Amino acid sequence: MATLPARYGRWVPVLIPLALLILFLHLNARFGDTRVVLQPASFPNENEAEVPPDPKSSPSCRQLPGIEDVLVVVKTGITESQHKVPVHIRTTLRCIPNKLIVSDFEEDIDGLRTLDVFRNVSQTLYSNDDFALYNRARQGGRQALTSEDHTKVANSAAGMMDNPGWKLDKWKFLPMIHEARAHRPDVKWYVFLEADTYPIWPNLLAWLENFDSNDKLYLGNQMMIGDHTFAHGGSGFVISNAAMHAFADFYAEHADEWNEITNNQWAGDCVLGMALAEAGIGLTWSWPHVTTQSVWEQDALGEGFGRPQWCYPPFTFHHMTPADVDQMWKFDQEWFSNENRTVLTYGDIFQYFIRPMLTNRLDNWDNNAPDGDNNADYRGPSTPASMYECAEHCARSSNCLQYRIDKQGRCSTSGWALRGLPKPGVASGTMLWRVDDAIKRRGSCGKPKFITK
Ligand SMILES: *[C@@H]1O[C@H](CO)[C@@H](O)[C@H](O)[C@H]1NC(C)=O
Ligand SMILES: *[C@@H]1O[C@H](CO)[C@@H](O)[C@H](O)[C@H]1NC(C)=O
């Protein structure tokens, strides 16, 4: 792990704890749900508009051979479920035969009943401070939520320690595994997602064809806290039938011990990785099939771990708002409406979804270009710089694809090509002809690439 490529720090998350903290600090920090409506490739567009749900279109389900052997488990909580889950029920989960919404509160969400993941944990846990929200909701229902339950301020190095939903969340991982097995002991694959994770099902099924569910497998986006490598929860992860039974048996025998460990850790996905390792189940590093970032933050032309993303089919994107899910779903459906298409690669997504949205310049928009005067090699205009000076600076370096000016007038550039996200006071620009050149150099993929071990 000491020989990771330099780019890796931005894109591939076996991260030092600091970077993981940043991730959690950004958790839910997104404000607007407005996104650009999908347009035909020849029609770049700068007008933002909500994508309305389309009640007229109720297409039949595309054949997903193998999906009947998968249980999809979506983890949510009372403070977000009614806002984030419905969009999945009408899009990504609509054609999924085996699904389970696990939560800290049992309720109906558009006709699906959530499962209280803590219904069967040791009674002593209920007196843990972290369960205050759970106890309140169980007695008083939604009315028992307070405004404090909705704070999203990252007020500590280890995340939103004042947010009751956040503190409770780490406790869900181990019982969730147990409940998943109890629900469907016989399926080949258990897939765990969160409510802001976007799954691309044909890509998952094509990827899983490379594995045998009789092997003990734990597939996920590699992360590290201290010495512990684990699959990042929000990126989604997959557990094989053999691993599920080995682990659930192990956990049933050692539940109290692992409750104690959970109490002393702040990341539930990390505890799960530790427990799986203890049960003899190692992680298969699965980036870029599973990722921590939204589709707007992916550098499809880039690489990590020496792997160019271009020809890999992504299974997930994370930090997808309900509007993002709707928009991505539209593209996903359009793509797979051609029955000859078996997967959707990063290259396809970039060329046919992201590239048509890129423009020379966008105001109140952030493409995340990082290389500014924080960098020793910086030779750009001094702060405050104009957008024009920043563009000139980018143009002078042949591998610069994007640039931006932040609120302070600081110019920064990058060799990435991201769609980016709305951000007041920031202006972003893209060298479109270089992006098109880079697309040509990546070329077409022929066979898609998969991580198989
Ligand atoms: C509930 O807890 C009991 C005792 O720990 C255990 O034997 C059982 O398997 C659990 N059931 C589920 C669905 O987790
Ligand atoms: C799918 O492939 C077949 C055989 O190559 C072709 O005849 C057909 O037109 C294709 N369908 C679409 C929708 O592109």
GROMACS .gro file of N, CA and C in nm, residues 20-30 80 84 151-154 159-160 163 166 169 194 196 232 234 318-319:
model
   84
   20LEU      N    1  -1.046   1.027   0.529
   20LEU     CA    2  -1.176   0.968   0.563
   20LEU      C    3  -1.259   1.069   0.642
   21LEU      N    4  -1.191   1.142   0.728
   21LEU     CA    5  -1.262   1.245   0.803
   21LEU      C    6  -1.323   1.346   0.709
   22ILE      N    7  -1.245   1.386   0.610
   22ILE     CA    8  -1.296   1.485   0.516
   22ILE      C    9  -1.422   1.433   0.450
   23LEU      N   10  -1.417   1.306   0.417
   23LEU     CA   11  -1.534   1.245   0.355
   23LEU      C   12  -1.656   1.260   0.446
   24PHE      N   13  -1.635   1.230   0.572
   24PHE     CA   14  -1.749   1.238   0.664
   24PHE      C   15  -1.791   1.382   0.688
   25LEU      N   16  -1.693   1.472   0.686
   25LEU     CA   17  -1.729   1.612   0.705
   25LEU      C   18  -1.814   1.660   0.588
   26HIS      N   19  -1.789   1.600   0.472
   26HIS     CA   20  -1.869   1.640   0.356
   26HIS      C   21  -2.002   1.568   0.349
   27LEU      N   22  -2.017   1.471   0.437
   27LEU     CA   23  -2.139   1.390   0.434
   27LEU      C   24  -2.260   1.481   0.440
   28ASN      N   25  -2.344   1.470   0.343
   28ASN     CA   26  -2.469   1.548   0.342
   28ASN      C   27  -2.449   1.698   0.338
   29ALA      N   28  -2.326   1.743   0.310
   29ALA     CA   29  -2.304   1.887   0.311
   29ALA      C   30  -2.355   1.953   0.184
   30ARG      N   31  -2.407   1.870   0.092
   30ARG     CA   32  -2.454   1.927  -0.033
   30ARG      C   33  -2.584   2.004  -0.010
   80GLU      N   34  -3.360   1.060   0.738
   80GLU     CA   35  -3.342   1.083   0.595
   80GLU      C   36  -3.434   0.998   0.507
   84LYS      N   37  -3.498   1.046   0.102
   84LYS     CA   38  -3.401   0.985   0.010
   84LYS      C   39  -3.442   0.851  -0.051
  151THR      N   40  -2.957   1.835   1.258
  151THR     CA   41  -2.834   1.912   1.238
  151THR      C   42  -2.737   1.830   1.155
  152LYS      N   43  -2.668   1.899   1.067
  152LYS     CA   44  -2.573   1.829   0.981
  152LYS      C   45  -2.437   1.896   0.991
  153VAL      N   46  -2.403   1.944   1.108
  153VAL     CA   47  -2.277   2.014   1.124
  153VAL      C   48  -2.170   1.916   1.168
  154ALA      N   49  -2.064   1.910   1.092
  154ALA     CA   50  -1.951   1.827   1.131
  154ALA      C   51  -1.874   1.905   1.236
  159GLY      N   52  -1.647   1.341   1.270
  159GLY     CA   53  -1.778   1.350   1.205
  159GLY      C   54  -1.878   1.431   1.285
  160MET      N   55  -2.005   1.401   1.261
  160MET     CA   56  -2.113   1.481   1.318
  160MET      C   57  -2.153   1.428   1.455
  163ASN      N   58  -2.493   1.485   1.590
  163ASN     CA   59  -2.609   1.442   1.513
  163ASN      C   60  -2.651   1.302   1.558
  166TRP      N   61  -2.644   1.022   1.302
  166TRP     CA   62  -2.509   0.985   1.262
  166TRP      C   63  -2.445   0.894   1.365
  169ASP      N   64  -2.585   0.548   1.345
  169ASP     CA   65  -2.565   0.475   1.220
  169ASP      C   66  -2.458   0.367   1.228
  194GLU      N   67  -2.644   0.244   0.048
  194GLU     CA   68  -2.706   0.347   0.131
  194GLU      C   69  -2.802   0.428   0.044
  196ASP      N   70  -2.807   0.724  -0.053
  196ASP     CA   71  -2.752   0.816  -0.153
  196ASP      C   72  -2.648   0.745  -0.241
  232HIS      N   73  -1.575   0.079   0.214
  232HIS     CA   74  -1.648   0.200   0.248
  232HIS      C   75  -1.799   0.178   0.228
  234GLY      N   76  -2.079   0.377   0.210
  234GLY     CA   77  -2.157   0.454   0.115
  234GLY      C   78  -2.129   0.418  -0.030
  318HIS      N   79  -2.168   0.746  -0.528
  318HIS     CA   80  -2.214   0.784  -0.394
  318HIS      C   81  -2.245   0.934  -0.392
  319HIS      N   82  -2.305   0.980  -0.281
  319HIS     CA   83  -2.344   1.121  -0.269
  319HIS      C   84  -2.435   1.164  -0.383
   0.00000   0.00000   0.00000
